C-alpha cells in the first residue's frame, strides 16, 4: 500500500519540485548540506537568488529553464540544474550556461581578475557519458603536467542511472542525498533521513509539495510537458534513423544499378533488378 502511494507522487527530479525543495527562501540549510556533499568544500554562508512569480512564468512557458543560482560566502557562484530528458546536446548547453553565469558576474568597469569562481552542477536522470564515474568533475587544465589553468571554471555532472546501477564509492553525504532524491530504495531513504536532519527537513518539504493541490497541479503540468518533449525527441530520432536507412538503401540500389549499366544491361533490365524507377536510372546514365 505504502509503495503504491509513493509511486503516485511527482518525483523529486521533477525540476519544479526540486527547485521548490532546494531553492526556496528559508531552505538555505538544505541546499547548503546538499552542496557540501557535491563540492566537498567548507561553506559558511549561502544566498539563493530567487525568481519572481515562478508559477506565473511556468503557466506561460511550460518548459522554461528551471535552475537554482546560489552564491557561497559572497564569492563563488553555483548554478544547479536538473535535466531528465536527453536532448543530445547537453555538454554544449551546460558550457553555454556556465559561460553566461561567468560573464554576467563581472560588472561594468571591473577588472577581469575580479570575476568570481563559477560552478555548474548538472543532475542528470540519464547517462551522459558512458564510461567514468557517476559524479564527474570537469576543470580547465593545461597539457603541461595536467595542471589546472584556473580554478574559476568547474562543472559537475551527476548521472543518476550510474549511481543506481553501479553503487560506486562516492562522498557519503552525496550518497545520502542521491538516495533521497531518487526515492527508489525505501529502506535507504528512511536510513538517510535518520542520519541527516537536513534530509528529514527536505522530505517534509517534499511531502507538503506533493500533498498540496495547487503545487501538485503545477508540478504535474511540468512533468507532462517534459514527457511530451521526450516523446517528441525520441520520435524525431526514430524518424531520422528510419529516413537514414531508407536513404542508405536507395544509395545501395544506385550502386547496384551503376554496376549493371557497366555490364551493358538495358534500362528495363536494370530497373527490374535494382527496383529503381527508369527516370532515376536515366539520371545515372546522364551523370
XYZ file of C-alpha atoms in Angstrom, residues 46-219:
174
model
C 24.782 30.613 1.194
C 22.488 33.058 -0.589
C 19.913 31.813 -3.095
C 18.901 34.115 -5.928
C 15.129 33.776 -6.107
C 12.966 34.301 -9.163
C 9.760 36.321 -9.025
C 6.434 34.578 -9.746
C 7.838 31.230 -10.803
C 4.340 29.758 -11.048
C 3.145 32.508 -13.413
C 6.212 32.057 -15.597
C 5.518 28.343 -15.845
C 1.965 28.980 -16.964
C 3.340 30.990 -19.897
C 6.176 28.638 -20.731
C 5.758 25.032 -19.571
C 9.338 24.174 -20.497
C 11.156 27.303 -19.379
C 14.558 26.575 -17.867
C 14.333 25.998 -14.109
C 17.611 26.204 -12.242
C 18.931 27.379 -8.888
C 21.628 30.034 -8.619
C 23.379 30.364 -5.272
C 26.281 32.480 -4.024
C 28.627 30.882 -1.494
C 30.381 33.058 1.100
C 29.674 36.104 -1.129
C 32.116 34.921 -3.798
C 31.592 31.596 -5.578
C 28.575 31.327 -7.890
C 26.908 27.924 -8.166
C 24.282 27.083 -10.775
C 22.288 23.862 -10.190
C 20.150 22.339 -12.918
C 18.149 19.116 -13.208
C 17.848 17.508 -16.636
C 15.620 14.459 -17.109
C 15.344 14.424 -20.917
C 18.398 13.607 -23.028
C 18.421 16.304 -25.712
C 21.776 15.031 -27.049
C 23.345 18.492 -26.737
C 23.821 18.851 -23.003
C 27.598 19.235 -22.813
C 27.471 22.243 -25.165
C 24.380 23.559 -23.429
C 25.838 23.281 -19.914
C 29.044 25.014 -21.045
C 26.965 27.802 -22.603
C 25.030 28.348 -19.348
C 28.234 28.241 -17.324
C 29.733 30.900 -19.617
C 26.638 33.078 -19.209
C 26.873 32.977 -15.412
C 30.612 33.672 -15.511
C 30.205 36.574 -17.938
C 27.317 38.159 -16.033
C 29.135 38.257 -12.700
C 31.546 40.939 -13.955
C 30.132 44.420 -13.542
C 30.927 47.280 -15.910
C 34.292 48.856 -15.114
C 35.560 45.921 -13.034
C 38.873 44.225 -13.775
C 38.815 40.727 -15.318
C 40.650 39.252 -12.344
C 37.696 40.170 -10.099
C 35.399 37.634 -11.792
C 34.028 35.100 -9.330
C 34.596 31.368 -9.452
C 31.608 29.836 -11.237
C 30.493 26.254 -10.665
C 27.896 24.416 -12.715
C 26.144 21.432 -11.063
C 24.161 19.294 -13.506
C 21.964 16.497 -12.154
C 21.031 14.158 -14.992
C 18.468 11.365 -14.988
C 20.265 9.643 -17.885
C 23.815 8.618 -18.771
C 25.564 11.495 -20.486
C 28.999 9.847 -20.601
C 29.106 6.053 -20.883
C 32.404 5.446 -19.098
C 33.674 7.014 -15.891
C 32.052 7.679 -12.529
C 28.529 8.766 -11.633
C 29.933 12.070 -10.338
C 32.210 13.621 -12.977
C 34.129 16.843 -12.227
C 35.436 18.919 -15.145
C 38.081 21.640 -14.803
C 40.179 23.672 -17.235
C 43.652 22.099 -17.443
C 46.920 22.655 -19.304
C 48.586 19.993 -21.417
C 51.731 20.550 -19.361
C 51.650 18.127 -16.393
C 47.843 18.265 -16.452
C 47.994 21.379 -14.262
C 44.826 23.384 -13.608
C 44.967 26.651 -15.553
C 42.384 28.379 -13.356
C 40.003 27.265 -10.639
C 37.300 29.679 -11.845
C 35.749 27.051 -14.131
C 34.275 23.951 -12.527
C 31.489 21.718 -13.839
C 29.864 18.742 -12.114
C 27.848 16.063 -13.914
C 25.907 13.747 -11.592
C 24.448 10.862 -13.595
C 21.669 9.248 -11.541
C 21.407 5.937 -13.510
C 25.111 5.255 -12.908
C 24.616 5.738 -9.166
C 21.659 3.369 -9.128
C 23.315 0.769 -11.341
C 26.903 0.651 -10.145
C 26.738 1.776 -6.497
C 30.122 3.481 -6.807
C 32.074 4.793 -3.833
C 31.207 8.475 -3.532
C 31.157 11.103 -0.807
C 28.902 9.666 1.984
C 26.906 12.896 2.211
C 26.290 12.972 -1.545
C 25.302 9.303 -1.380
C 22.708 10.177 1.295
C 21.210 12.892 -0.895
C 21.120 10.716 -4.006
C 19.204 8.018 -2.119
C 16.710 10.693 -1.055
C 16.424 12.299 -4.493
C 15.859 9.024 -6.339
C 13.371 7.619 -3.758
C 13.909 4.125 -5.196
C 15.054 2.263 -2.086
C 12.622 2.865 0.776
C 14.934 1.392 3.432
C 17.825 3.647 2.378
C 15.569 6.718 2.293
C 14.471 6.052 5.895
C 18.077 5.476 6.933
C 19.433 8.720 5.469
C 16.570 10.731 6.988
C 17.613 9.442 10.417
C 21.279 10.169 9.765
C 20.888 13.632 8.243
C 18.459 16.191 9.752
C 18.579 18.329 6.597
C 17.314 15.402 4.511
C 14.491 14.953 7.009
C 13.576 18.642 6.501
C 13.773 18.188 2.728
C 11.428 15.211 2.965
C 8.919 17.269 4.987
C 9.018 19.896 2.231
C 8.541 17.167 -0.373
C 5.560 15.699 1.482
C 3.954 19.136 1.604
C 4.565 19.876 -2.075
C 3.164 16.547 -3.258
C 0.153 16.834 -0.977
C -0.868 20.439 -1.658
C -3.216 20.583 -4.619
C -2.023 23.787 -6.326
C 1.656 22.822 -6.097
C 0.889 19.308 -7.306
C -1.015 20.696 -10.289
C 1.901 22.895 -11.409
C 4.350 20.023 -10.956
